[in-house]
């Protein structure tokens, strides 16, 4: 059973703070129940190769189907979890769910990549790799090279060399790839791109979304792309909200994207419907003139 009060901390007495702590514990208890009662669900957001319009994979994003409050996005509950045991419990639920979905796709002959979000804290827990290995062994013949871990920074940024080892084990044993999420914001630092053997850098959506209207954001996006290239690391832009974003990114040398311009995160049945009617060259490239360029290039 998950512990609800997180790592123990000594608080100076403050009645207001005590109320907050009690509230948080209540929320954590509710989340623990939600995990055991299977109230969470994964949505999937497509990732596209800009130059071809081909959808090569998805990011799994968690939602809470709350019995009273309806469908909740992660910003309504995820921060509460950080640095508690529940963060690991929820991460484990996500991994199990994602592996199941990846196996189902592969059974149907699809070669999609599927990425999940895990915190650096979870990655650095002692039995992370063994636990993951055990889960993977449930699936015979699963192509785990199509599985990707997006590393989220938590403020408890743990031992980089430990995380670096985990990333390496995942790669050497299972071909699992890793991405640095939200690159350029918060606790994500230049040191990470230098020290961690990651495959992909995700340009944070706040920069990408504003890049067409704010020259400063545009410069940051350009800089991150150049940085990734110089480290021989793939780069993907999130928050691509218009065709124009995609065009500019492509011109800057970033060939992968996800964002509302292509699709929002979708529940699995809607995703499959979307995919069955998706026509790369009509829905993405042709509007932007990329189709023309694509044809000319061939
Ligand atoms: P993230 O990993 O950076 O995920 C991208 C977020 O940007 C998602 O928000 C997605 O819906 C949103 N997004 C994608 N394209 C666009 C766009 O074009 N415009 C705008 N405005 N937004 C876009 P979401 O699903 O609300 O997730 C928020 C964050 O919650 C994630 O950011 C991630 O940090 C965290 N999260 C999501 N799922 C999980 C999970 O399973 N485990 C953990 N630990 N964290 C998760
Ligand atoms: Mg992510
Ligand atoms: Mg991100
Ligand atoms: Mg984010």
Coordinates of C-alpha atoms and ligand atoms in Angstrom, one line a residue:
X1 CA 0.0 0.0 0.0
X2 CA 1.2 3.4 -0.9
X3 CA 2.2 5.8 1.9
X4 CA 0.1 8.9 1.8
X5 CA 2.2 11.5 3.5
X6 CA 5.2 11.5 1.3
X7 CA 8.7 12.0 2.7
X8 CA 8.6 13.2 6.2
X9 CA 9.4 16.8 6.7
X10 CA 9.6 18.9 9.8
X11 CA 7.2 21.9 9.8
X12 CA 7.3 24.9 11.9
X13 CA 3.9 25.2 13.6
X14 CA 1.4 27.1 11.5
X15 CA -2.3 26.3 11.7
X16 CA -2.9 27.5 8.1
X17 CA -0.2 25.2 6.9
X18 CA -1.7 22.3 8.9
X19 CA -5.0 22.7 7.1
X20 CA -3.1 22.6 3.7
X21 CA -1.3 19.4 4.7
X22 CA -4.5 17.7 5.8
X23 CA -6.1 18.8 2.5
X24 CA -3.2 17.3 0.5
X25 CA -3.3 14.1 2.4
X26 CA -7.0 13.9 1.6
X27 CA -6.3 14.4 -2.1
X28 CA -3.6 11.8 -2.0
X29 CA -5.9 9.3 -0.4
X30 CA -8.4 10.0 -3.1
X31 CA -5.8 9.4 -5.7
X32 CA -4.7 6.1 -4.1
X33 CA -8.3 5.0 -4.3
X34 CA -8.6 6.1 -7.9
X35 CA -5.6 4.0 -8.8
X36 CA -7.0 0.9 -7.1
X37 CA -10.4 1.5 -8.7
X38 CA -9.0 2.1 -12.1
X39 CA -10.3 5.6 -12.5
X40 CA -7.3 6.7 -14.6
X41 CA -7.2 6.5 -18.4
X42 CA -4.5 7.2 -21.0
X43 CA -5.2 9.5 -23.9
X44 CA -2.9 9.4 -26.9
X45 CA -1.6 12.4 -28.9
X46 CA -0.2 11.6 -32.4
X47 CA 3.4 12.6 -33.3
X48 CA 4.0 13.4 -37.0
X49 CA 7.0 13.6 -39.3
X50 CA 6.5 17.1 -40.8
X51 CA 8.0 16.5 -44.2
X52 CA 5.8 13.6 -45.0
X53 CA 2.8 13.9 -42.7
X54 CA 3.3 10.4 -41.5
X55 CA 2.2 9.6 -38.0
X56 CA 4.9 7.5 -36.4
X57 CA 3.7 7.3 -32.9
X58 CA 1.9 8.8 -29.8
X59 CA 2.5 10.3 -26.4
X60 CA 0.4 8.7 -23.7
X61 CA -1.1 11.4 -21.4
X62 CA -2.9 10.6 -18.3
X63 CA -6.5 11.7 -17.4
X64 CA -8.5 11.1 -14.3
X65 CA -12.1 10.0 -14.9
X66 CA -13.2 11.4 -11.5
X67 CA -16.6 10.0 -10.3
X68 CA -17.8 13.4 -9.3
X69 CA -15.7 16.0 -11.0
X70 CA -15.6 14.4 -14.5
X71 CA -12.6 14.1 -16.7
X72 CA -9.5 15.8 -15.1
X73 CA -6.3 16.7 -16.8
X74 CA -3.0 16.2 -15.1
X75 CA -2.6 19.8 -14.0
X76 CA -5.5 19.2 -11.6
X77 CA -3.8 16.4 -9.7
X78 CA -0.2 15.5 -10.8
X79 CA 1.7 18.1 -8.8
X80 CA 0.2 16.8 -5.6
X81 CA 1.9 13.5 -6.3
X82 CA 5.4 14.6 -6.8
X83 CA 7.8 13.2 -4.3
X84 CA 5.3 10.8 -2.8
X85 CA 5.1 7.0 -3.1
X86 CA 2.0 7.5 -5.1
X87 CA 4.0 9.1 -7.9
X88 CA 5.7 5.7 -8.3
X89 CA 2.4 3.8 -8.1
X90 CA 0.8 6.0 -10.8
X91 CA 3.9 5.7 -12.9
X92 CA 3.7 2.0 -12.7
X93 CA 0.1 2.0 -13.7
X94 CA 1.0 4.1 -16.7
X95 CA 3.8 1.7 -17.7
X96 CA 1.6 -1.4 -17.5
X97 CA -1.2 0.3 -19.4
X98 CA 1.2 1.6 -22.1
X99 CA 2.9 -1.8 -22.6
X100 CA -0.5 -3.4 -23.0
X101 CA -1.4 -0.9 -25.7
X102 CA 1.9 -1.3 -27.5
X103 CA 1.5 -5.1 -27.5
X104 CA -2.0 -4.8 -28.8
X105 CA -0.8 -2.5 -31.7
X106 CA 2.0 -4.8 -32.5
X107 CA -0.4 -7.8 -32.5
X108 CA -2.4 -5.9 -35.1
X109 CA 0.7 -5.3 -37.2
X110 CA 1.3 -1.6 -36.3
X111 CA 4.7 -0.4 -35.7
X112 CA 3.8 2.7 -33.7
X113 CA 6.1 4.3 -31.2
X114 CA 4.5 5.0 -27.8
X115 CA 6.0 7.3 -25.3
X116 CA 5.1 7.8 -21.6
X117 CA 5.9 10.4 -19.0
X118 CA 8.0 9.5 -16.0
X119 CA 9.6 11.7 -13.4
X120 CA 13.3 11.6 -12.8
X121 CA 12.4 10.7 -9.2
X122 CA 10.6 7.5 -10.3
X123 CA 13.5 6.6 -12.6
X124 CA 15.9 6.9 -9.8
X125 CA 14.0 4.6 -7.4
X126 CA 16.1 1.5 -6.5
X127 CA 14.0 -1.2 -8.2
X128 CA 12.8 0.8 -11.3
X129 CA 14.7 -1.2 -13.9
X130 CA 14.0 -4.6 -12.4
X131 CA 10.4 -3.8 -12.1
X132 CA 10.2 -2.7 -15.7
X133 CA 12.1 -5.8 -16.8
X134 CA 9.6 -7.9 -15.0
X135 CA 6.6 -6.1 -16.7
X136 CA 8.2 -6.5 -20.1
X137 CA 8.7 -10.2 -19.6
X138 CA 4.9 -10.6 -19.6
X139 CA 5.0 -10.0 -23.3
X140 CA 6.7 -12.4 -25.5
X141 CA 8.2 -10.9 -28.6
X142 CA 7.3 -7.3 -27.8
X143 CA 9.4 -4.9 -29.8
X144 CA 10.4 -2.6 -26.9
X145 CA 12.4 -0.4 -29.2
X146 CA 9.1 1.2 -30.0
X147 CA 8.7 2.2 -26.3
X148 CA 9.9 5.6 -25.2
X149 CA 10.3 7.3 -21.8
X150 CA 9.9 11.0 -21.6
X151 CA 11.8 12.2 -18.6
X152 CA 10.1 14.9 -16.6
X153 CA 12.2 16.9 -14.2
X154 CA 11.0 16.9 -10.6
X155 CA 12.4 19.4 -8.1
X156 CA 13.9 16.5 -6.3
X157 CA 16.4 16.1 -9.1
X158 CA 18.1 13.0 -8.1
X159 CA 21.4 11.6 -8.9
X160 CA 22.2 12.3 -12.6
X161 CA 24.6 9.4 -12.9
X162 CA 22.0 7.0 -11.5
X163 CA 19.5 8.2 -14.0
X164 CA 22.1 8.0 -16.7
X165 CA 22.7 4.3 -15.9
X166 CA 19.0 3.6 -16.0
X167 CA 18.7 5.3 -19.4
X168 CA 21.6 3.2 -20.6
X169 CA 20.2 -0.1 -19.3
X170 CA 16.8 0.6 -20.9
X171 CA 18.7 1.2 -24.2
X172 CA 21.1 -1.7 -24.1
X173 CA 18.7 -4.3 -22.8
X174 CA 15.4 -3.3 -24.5
X175 CA 16.2 -0.7 -27.1
X176 CA 13.9 1.6 -25.1
X177 CA 14.5 5.3 -26.2
X178 CA 14.4 8.3 -23.9
X179 CA 13.5 11.9 -24.4
X180 CA 14.1 15.0 -22.3
X181 CA 10.7 16.6 -21.8
X182 CA 9.9 20.3 -21.5
X183 CA 13.4 21.1 -22.6
X184 CA 14.4 24.7 -21.7
X185 CA 12.0 25.2 -18.8
X186 CA 11.9 24.7 -15.1
X187 CA 14.5 22.3 -13.8
X188 CA 15.5 21.0 -17.1
X189 CA 19.1 22.1 -17.6
X190 CA 21.8 22.1 -20.2
X191 CA 23.7 19.7 -18.0
X192 CA 21.1 17.0 -18.7
X193 CA 21.6 17.1 -22.5
X194 CA 25.3 16.7 -21.8
X195 CA 25.2 14.0 -19.1
X196 CA 22.2 11.9 -20.0
X197 CA 22.4 9.6 -23.0
X198 CA 19.0 10.5 -24.3
X199 CA 17.8 10.1 -27.9
X200 CA 15.3 13.0 -28.2
X201 CA 14.9 16.5 -26.9
X202 CA 11.3 17.9 -26.7
X203 CA 11.1 21.6 -27.2
X204 CA 8.7 22.9 -24.6
X205 CA 5.3 23.9 -25.9
X206 CA 5.4 27.3 -24.3
X207 CA 8.2 28.4 -26.6
X208 CA 6.7 26.7 -29.6
X209 CA 3.2 28.0 -29.2
X210 CA 4.5 31.6 -29.1
X211 CA 7.2 31.3 -31.6
X212 CA 5.3 32.9 -34.5
X213 CA 4.3 36.0 -32.5
X214 CA 7.3 36.4 -30.1
X215 CA 10.7 36.7 -31.7
X216 CA 12.3 35.8 -28.4
X217 CA 10.5 32.5 -28.3
X218 CA 11.4 31.9 -31.9
X219 CA 15.1 32.4 -31.1
X220 CA 14.9 29.9 -28.2
X221 CA 13.2 27.3 -30.4
X222 CA 15.9 27.8 -33.0
X223 CA 18.6 27.5 -30.4
X224 CA 17.3 24.3 -28.9
X225 CA 17.1 22.8 -32.4
X226 CA 20.7 23.8 -33.1
X227 CA 21.8 22.5 -29.7
X228 CA 20.1 19.1 -30.2
X229 CA 21.6 18.8 -33.7
X230 CA 25.1 19.5 -32.4
X231 CA 24.7 16.7 -29.9
X232 CA 23.3 14.4 -32.6
X233 CA 20.0 14.2 -30.7
X234 CA 16.6 14.1 -32.4
X235 CA 14.3 17.0 -31.7
X236 CA 10.5 17.1 -31.5
X237 CA 8.4 20.2 -31.1
X238 CA 5.3 20.1 -28.9
X239 CA 2.5 22.7 -29.0
X240 CA 2.3 22.9 -32.7
X241 CA -1.0 24.7 -33.0
X242 CA -1.0 25.7 -36.6
X243 CA 0.2 24.6 -40.0
X244 CA 2.4 27.6 -40.1
X245 CA 4.2 26.4 -36.9
X246 CA 5.0 23.2 -38.7
X247 CA 6.3 25.0 -41.7
X248 CA 8.6 27.2 -39.7
X249 CA 9.9 24.3 -37.6
X250 CA 10.6 22.3 -40.7
X251 CA 12.5 25.2 -42.2
X252 CA 14.5 25.4 -38.9
X253 CA 15.5 21.7 -39.2
X254 CA 13.0 20.2 -36.8
X255 CA 11.1 17.4 -38.6
X256 CA 8.9 16.0 -35.8
X257 CA 6.0 17.6 -34.1
X258 CA 2.9 17.1 -32.0
X259 CA 0.2 19.6 -31.3
X260 CA -3.4 20.6 -31.8
X261 CA -2.8 21.4 -35.4
X262 CA -2.6 17.7 -36.0
X263 CA -4.7 16.3 -33.1
X264 CA -5.4 16.7 -29.4
X265 CA -4.8 13.8 -27.1
X266 CA -7.6 11.3 -27.8
X267 CA -9.0 8.3 -26.0
X268 CA -8.1 5.1 -27.7
X269 CA -11.4 4.6 -29.6
X270 CA -11.4 8.1 -31.0
X271 CA -7.7 7.8 -31.8
X272 CA -8.3 4.6 -33.9
X273 CA -11.2 6.4 -35.7
X274 CA -8.9 9.4 -36.4
X275 CA -6.2 7.2 -37.7
X276 CA -8.5 5.2 -40.0
X277 CA -9.5 8.4 -41.8
X278 CA -6.2 10.2 -41.6
X279 CA -4.7 11.2 -44.9
X280 CA -1.3 12.6 -44.4
X281 CA -1.0 14.6 -47.5
X282 CA -4.4 16.2 -47.4
X283 CA -4.7 17.0 -43.7
X284 CA -1.2 18.2 -42.9
X285 CA 1.1 18.7 -45.9
X286 CA -1.1 19.9 -48.7
X287 CA -2.5 22.8 -46.8
X288 CA 1.0 24.1 -46.1
X289 CA 2.4 23.5 -49.6
X290 CA 4.6 20.8 -48.1
X291 CA 2.9 18.2 -50.4
X292 CA 4.2 20.2 -53.4
X293 CA 7.7 20.3 -52.0
X294 CA 7.5 16.7 -51.0
X295 CA 6.5 15.7 -54.6
X296 CA 9.2 17.9 -56.1
X297 CA 11.8 16.4 -53.9
X298 CA 11.1 12.9 -55.1
Ligands
LIG1 P1 3.9 17.1 -21.3 O1 4.5 15.8 -21.1 O2 4.9 18.2 -21.8 O3 2.7 16.9 -22.4 C1 2.4 17.9 -23.3 C2 1.1 18.6 -22.9 O4 0.9 19.6 -23.9 C3 -0.1 17.8 -22.8 O5 -0.9 18.4 -21.8 C4 -0.8 18.1 -24.1 O6 -2.2 17.9 -24.1 C5 -0.5 19.5 -24.3 N1 -0.4 19.9 -25.7 C6 -0.1 19.2 -26.8 N2 -0.2 19.9 -27.9 C7 -0.6 21.1 -27.6 C8 -1.0 22.3 -28.4 O7 -0.8 22.3 -29.6 N3 -1.4 23.3 -27.6 C9 -1.5 23.3 -26.3 N4 -2.0 24.4 -25.7 N5 -1.2 22.2 -25.6 C10 -0.8 21.1 -26.2 P2 -1.6 17.5 -20.7 O8 -2.1 16.2 -21.3 O9 -2.6 18.3 -19.9 O10 -0.4 17.1 -19.7 C11 0.3 18.1 -19.0 C12 1.5 17.5 -18.3 O11 1.2 16.6 -17.3 C13 2.4 16.8 -19.3 O12 3.2 17.7 -20.0 C14 3.2 16.0 -18.3 O13 4.2 16.8 -17.7 C15 2.2 15.7 -17.2 N6 1.7 14.3 -17.5 C16 0.8 13.9 -18.4 N7 0.7 12.5 -18.3 C17 1.5 12.1 -17.3 C18 1.8 10.8 -16.8 O14 1.3 9.8 -17.2 N8 2.7 10.8 -15.7 C19 3.3 11.9 -15.3 N9 4.1 11.8 -14.3 N10 3.0 13.1 -15.8 C20 2.1 13.2 -16.8
LIG2 MG1 5.7 14.5 -22.2
LIG3 MG1 6.6 18.5 -22.6
LIG4 MG1 4.7 19.8 -19.8

